[in-house]
Short mmCIF file of N, CA, C and O in Angstrom, two decimals:
data_model
loop_
_atom_site.label_atom_id
_atom_site.label_comp_id
_atom_site.label_asym_id
_atom_site.label_seq_id
_atom_site.Cartn_x
_atom_site.Cartn_y
_atom_site.Cartn_z
N GLN A 1 95.76 97.69 117.71
CA GLN A 1 97.07 97.48 117.77
C GLN A 1 96.61 97.73 115.64
O GLN A 1 97.66 98.07 115.11
N GLY A 2 95.91 97.09 114.74
CA GLY A 2 96.05 97.59 113.83
C GLY A 2 96.94 96.62 112.97
O GLY A 2 97.53 95.61 113.68
N GLY A 3 97.43 96.99 111.41
CA GLY A 3 98.41 96.07 110.96
C GLY A 3 97.76 94.95 109.91
O GLY A 3 96.87 95.15 109.38
N LEU A 4 98.40 94.29 109.60
CA LEU A 4 98.11 93.38 109.06
C LEU A 4 98.11 91.68 109.35
O LEU A 4 98.84 91.36 109.50
N ALA A 5 96.85 90.69 109.41
CA ALA A 5 97.06 89.62 109.06
C ALA A 5 97.69 88.66 108.17
O ALA A 5 96.40 89.00 107.37
N ARG A 6 98.29 87.74 107.63
CA ARG A 6 98.48 86.79 106.64
C ARG A 6 98.15 85.58 106.87
O ARG A 6 99.29 85.20 108.58
N LEU A 7 97.52 84.67 106.62
CA LEU A 7 97.33 83.03 106.44
C LEU A 7 98.31 82.29 105.41
O LEU A 7 97.73 82.86 104.55
N LYS A 8 99.81 82.11 105.40
CA LYS A 8 100.12 81.47 104.43
C LYS A 8 100.50 80.32 104.85
O LYS A 8 101.63 79.90 105.91
N ASP A 9 100.49 79.40 104.06
CA ASP A 9 100.86 77.83 104.37
C ASP A 9 100.38 77.23 105.67
O ASP A 9 101.68 76.54 106.45
N GLY A 10 98.98 77.65 105.89
CA GLY A 10 99.12 77.10 106.72
C GLY A 10 99.07 77.64 108.91
O GLY A 10 98.65 77.74 109.52
N LYS A 11 100.37 79.20 108.28
CA LYS A 11 100.48 79.28 109.63
C LYS A 11 100.49 81.18 109.36
O LYS A 11 99.95 81.69 108.50
N TRP A 12 99.74 81.27 110.43
CA TRP A 12 99.70 83.44 110.61
C TRP A 12 100.77 83.98 110.69
O TRP A 12 102.11 84.00 111.79
N SER A 13 101.02 84.75 110.47
CA SER A 13 102.25 85.81 110.63
C SER A 13 101.14 87.41 110.54
O SER A 13 100.15 87.39 110.26
N THR A 14 101.87 88.16 111.33
CA THR A 14 101.50 89.82 111.49
C THR A 14 102.50 90.58 111.28
O THR A 14 103.21 90.44 111.38
N PHE A 15 101.61 92.25 110.84
CA PHE A 15 102.80 92.67 110.20
C PHE A 15 102.18 94.24 111.11
O PHE A 15 100.92 94.67 110.39
N THR A 16 102.88 94.67 111.54
CA THR A 16 102.51 95.97 112.23
C THR A 16 104.04 97.15 111.72
O THR A 16 104.52 96.74 111.49
N VAL A 17 104.06 98.08 112.15
CA VAL A 17 105.12 99.00 111.96
C VAL A 17 105.98 98.63 112.68
O VAL A 17 107.51 98.72 112.31
N LYS A 18 106.09 97.27 113.94
CA LYS A 18 107.02 97.01 114.47
C LYS A 18 107.99 96.20 113.78
O LYS A 18 108.83 96.38 113.64
N GLN A 19 107.14 95.27 112.53
CA GLN A 19 107.55 94.59 111.46
C GLN A 19 107.87 95.58 110.20
O GLN A 19 108.41 94.79 109.45
N GLY A 20 108.09 96.88 109.95
CA GLY A 20 108.03 97.33 109.00
C GLY A 20 107.28 97.81 108.19
O GLY A 20 107.40 98.92 107.26
N LEU A 21 105.99 97.49 108.84
CA LEU A 21 104.50 98.30 108.14
C LEU A 21 104.61 99.33 107.95
O LEU A 21 105.54 100.59 109.00
N SER A 22 104.62 100.73 106.95
CA SER A 22 104.42 102.05 107.37
C SER A 22 103.75 102.56 107.76
O SER A 22 104.21 104.10 108.48
N HIS A 23 102.53 101.95 108.50
CA HIS A 23 101.74 102.36 109.09
C HIS A 23 100.88 101.41 109.98
O HIS A 23 100.81 100.50 108.63
N ASN A 24 100.25 101.22 110.68
CA ASN A 24 99.22 100.22 110.86
C ASN A 24 97.72 100.52 110.64
O ASN A 24 96.96 99.11 110.61
N THR A 25 97.51 101.48 109.90
CA THR A 25 96.41 101.89 109.52
C THR A 25 96.27 101.24 108.05
O THR A 25 96.96 101.49 106.94
N VAL A 26 95.58 99.85 107.49
CA VAL A 26 96.20 99.22 106.18
C VAL A 26 94.71 100.09 105.35
O VAL A 26 93.61 99.85 106.01
N LEU A 27 94.83 100.60 104.35
CA LEU A 27 93.71 100.71 103.26
C LEU A 27 92.69 100.00 102.42
O LEU A 27 91.73 99.97 101.97
N ALA A 28 94.21 99.63 101.85
CA ALA A 28 94.30 98.28 100.37
C ALA A 28 94.93 97.55 100.28
O ALA A 28 96.17 97.62 101.23
N ILE A 29 95.04 96.57 99.66
CA ILE A 29 95.48 95.22 99.81
C ILE A 29 95.51 94.43 98.08
O ILE A 29 94.00 94.78 97.80
N THR A 30 96.97 94.36 97.31
CA THR A 30 96.24 93.73 96.43
C THR A 30 97.42 92.50 96.18
O THR A 30 98.49 92.40 96.56
N GLU A 31 97.24 91.64 95.23
CA GLU A 31 98.15 90.66 95.46
C GLU A 31 98.86 90.47 93.66
O GLU A 31 98.13 90.60 92.56
N ASP A 32 99.92 90.75 93.50
CA ASP A 32 100.22 90.92 92.02
C ASP A 32 100.64 89.46 91.39
O ASP A 32 100.41 88.36 92.08
N ASN A 33 101.09 89.38 89.98
CA ASN A 33 101.13 88.34 89.69
C ASN A 33 102.61 87.23 90.29
O ASN A 33 103.05 86.02 89.36
N LYS A 34 103.07 87.54 91.07
CA LYS A 34 104.39 87.06 91.60
C LYS A 34 104.35 86.53 93.00
O LYS A 34 104.85 85.36 93.82
N ARG A 35 102.33 86.85 93.15
CA ARG A 35 102.02 86.48 94.36
C ARG A 35 102.82 87.22 95.69
O ARG A 35 102.97 86.41 96.73
N GLN A 36 103.04 87.95 95.30
CA GLN A 36 103.77 89.03 96.08
C GLN A 36 102.41 90.10 97.15
O GLN A 36 101.49 90.72 95.86
N LEU A 37 102.55 90.79 97.95
CA LEU A 37 101.05 91.35 98.54
C LEU A 37 101.73 92.83 98.50
O LEU A 37 103.05 93.42 98.95
N TRP A 38 100.76 93.64 97.77
CA TRP A 38 100.91 95.48 97.76
C TRP A 38 100.06 95.04 99.22
O TRP A 38 98.72 95.87 98.78
N VAL A 39 100.58 96.82 99.89
CA VAL A 39 99.71 97.27 100.60
C VAL A 39 99.61 98.72 100.78
O VAL A 39 100.53 99.06 101.41
N GLY A 40 98.63 99.11 100.90
CA GLY A 40 98.71 100.63 101.09
C GLY A 40 98.22 101.24 102.41
O GLY A 40 97.13 100.60 102.76
N THR A 41 99.30 101.79 102.82
CA THR A 41 98.80 102.10 104.40
C THR A 41 98.43 103.78 104.10
O THR A 41 98.60 104.44 103.31
N ALA A 42 97.97 103.83 105.81
CA ALA A 42 98.07 105.29 105.84
C ALA A 42 98.94 106.30 105.41
O ALA A 42 99.19 107.92 105.26
N ASN A 43 100.29 105.63 104.99
CA ASN A 43 101.48 105.71 104.99
C ASN A 43 102.28 106.03 104.06
O ASN A 43 103.70 106.34 104.05
N GLY A 44 101.97 105.51 102.98
CA GLY A 44 102.90 104.70 101.64
C GLY A 44 102.12 103.31 101.43
O GLY A 44 101.40 102.33 102.00
N LEU A 45 102.85 103.09 100.31
CA LEU A 45 102.39 102.07 99.88
C LEU A 45 103.79 100.94 100.32
O LEU A 45 105.06 100.88 100.33
N ASN A 46 103.33 99.43 100.55
CA ASN A 46 104.16 98.04 101.16
C ASN A 46 104.31 97.17 100.24
O ASN A 46 103.67 97.12 100.21
N LEU A 47 105.45 96.59 99.94
CA LEU A 47 105.94 95.28 98.83
C LEU A 47 106.26 94.36 100.26
O LEU A 47 107.15 94.43 100.85
N LEU A 48 105.32 93.29 100.32
CA LEU A 48 105.87 92.09 101.50
C LEU A 48 106.49 91.09 100.77
O LEU A 48 105.28 90.04 99.26
N LYS A 49 107.55 90.38 100.45
CA LYS A 49 108.27 89.44 99.73
C LYS A 49 108.57 88.34 100.90
O LYS A 49 109.50 88.75 102.26
N ASN A 50 107.78 87.22 100.83
CA ASN A 50 107.99 86.28 101.62
C ASN A 50 107.85 87.37 103.57
O ASN A 50 106.59 87.39 103.85
N LYS A 51 108.74 87.26 104.12
CA LYS A 51 108.38 88.17 105.36
C LYS A 51 109.23 89.40 105.59
O LYS A 51 109.38 90.50 106.90
N ASN A 52 109.61 89.98 104.37
CA ASN A 52 110.17 91.29 104.19
C ASN A 52 109.62 92.05 103.71
O ASN A 52 108.71 91.67 102.87
N ILE A 53 109.60 93.30 104.27
CA ILE A 53 108.98 94.59 104.15
C ILE A 53 109.29 95.53 103.33
O ILE A 53 110.28 96.19 104.04
N LYS A 54 109.08 96.49 101.96
CA LYS A 54 109.50 97.12 101.36
C LYS A 54 108.45 98.77 101.17
O LYS A 54 107.49 98.60 100.90
N ASN A 55 109.19 99.60 101.74
CA ASN A 55 108.06 100.72 102.03
C ASN A 55 108.64 101.60 100.85
O ASN A 55 109.88 101.63 100.42
N TYR A 56 107.22 102.06 100.03
CA TYR A 56 107.27 103.06 98.79
C TYR A 56 106.98 104.90 100.21
O TYR A 56 105.38 104.65 100.14
N THR A 57 107.17 105.62 99.88
CA THR A 57 106.27 106.81 100.01
C THR A 57 106.54 108.13 99.33
O THR A 57 107.23 107.48 98.20
N MET A 58 106.19 109.26 99.35
CA MET A 58 106.35 110.30 98.74
C MET A 58 107.91 110.61 98.10
O MET A 58 107.80 110.90 97.45
N ASP A 59 108.62 110.20 99.66
CA ASP A 59 110.26 110.39 99.20
C ASP A 59 110.62 109.48 98.03
O ASP A 59 111.52 109.43 97.29
N ASP A 60 110.18 108.29 97.67
CA ASP A 60 109.97 107.61 96.96
C ASP A 60 109.63 107.83 95.19
O ASP A 60 109.71 106.94 94.00
N GLY A 61 108.71 108.66 94.99
CA GLY A 61 107.66 109.16 94.32
C GLY A 61 106.42 109.25 94.00
O GLY A 61 105.99 109.26 92.77
N LEU A 62 106.16 108.82 94.75
CA LEU A 62 104.49 108.49 95.25
C LEU A 62 103.95 109.70 94.68
O LEU A 62 104.65 110.50 95.35
N SER A 63 102.63 110.06 93.92
CA SER A 63 102.18 111.03 93.90
C SER A 63 101.67 111.43 95.01
O SER A 63 101.08 112.54 95.16
N GLY A 64 101.03 110.79 95.96
CA GLY A 64 100.40 111.24 97.03
C GLY A 64 100.22 110.12 97.98
O GLY A 64 100.20 108.83 97.83
N LEU A 65 99.54 109.91 99.11
CA LEU A 65 99.11 109.13 99.69
C LEU A 65 97.62 109.10 100.23
O LEU A 65 97.54 108.22 100.89
N SER A 66 96.85 109.42 99.45
CA SER A 66 95.46 109.44 99.58
C SER A 66 94.69 108.22 99.14
O SER A 66 95.38 107.72 98.24
N HIS A 67 93.48 107.80 99.87
CA HIS A 67 93.13 106.54 99.12
C HIS A 67 91.81 107.03 99.03
O HIS A 67 90.76 107.85 99.39
N GLY A 68 92.03 107.17 97.24
CA GLY A 68 90.57 107.21 97.31
C GLY A 68 89.88 106.46 96.13
O GLY A 68 89.77 105.44 96.00
N PRO A 69 89.32 107.24 95.18
CA PRO A 69 87.84 105.96 94.37
C PRO A 69 88.90 104.95 93.24
O PRO A 69 88.32 104.66 92.81
N GLY A 70 90.19 105.95 92.47
CA GLY A 70 90.68 105.30 92.24
C GLY A 70 91.22 103.76 92.56
O GLY A 70 92.34 103.05 91.79
N CYS A 71 91.58 103.47 93.80
CA CYS A 71 92.37 102.95 94.69
C CYS A 71 91.55 101.46 94.69
O CYS A 71 90.20 101.54 95.02
N ARG A 72 91.80 100.11 94.65
CA ARG A 72 91.14 98.85 94.71
C ARG A 72 91.61 98.75 96.41
O ARG A 72 92.32 98.70 96.49
N GLY A 73 90.86 98.27 96.81
CA GLY A 73 90.66 97.77 98.38
C GLY A 73 90.35 95.84 98.51
O GLY A 73 89.92 95.83 97.54
#
């Protein structure tokens, strides 16, 4: 199935394309200073705010979708 599983406040949540993730293949994850998760997938960048997902793709100005040496996972 793939996607992302997150444990927050003692509860597990699963995020897949069904919940709005841009792809089920997760390549990188980082947390920002607002404790929001940024998830890089095979089809874009996703921002998880609570249980809401905002997708960013090349249509939004990303220069590419490759996962290379400059990416942190």
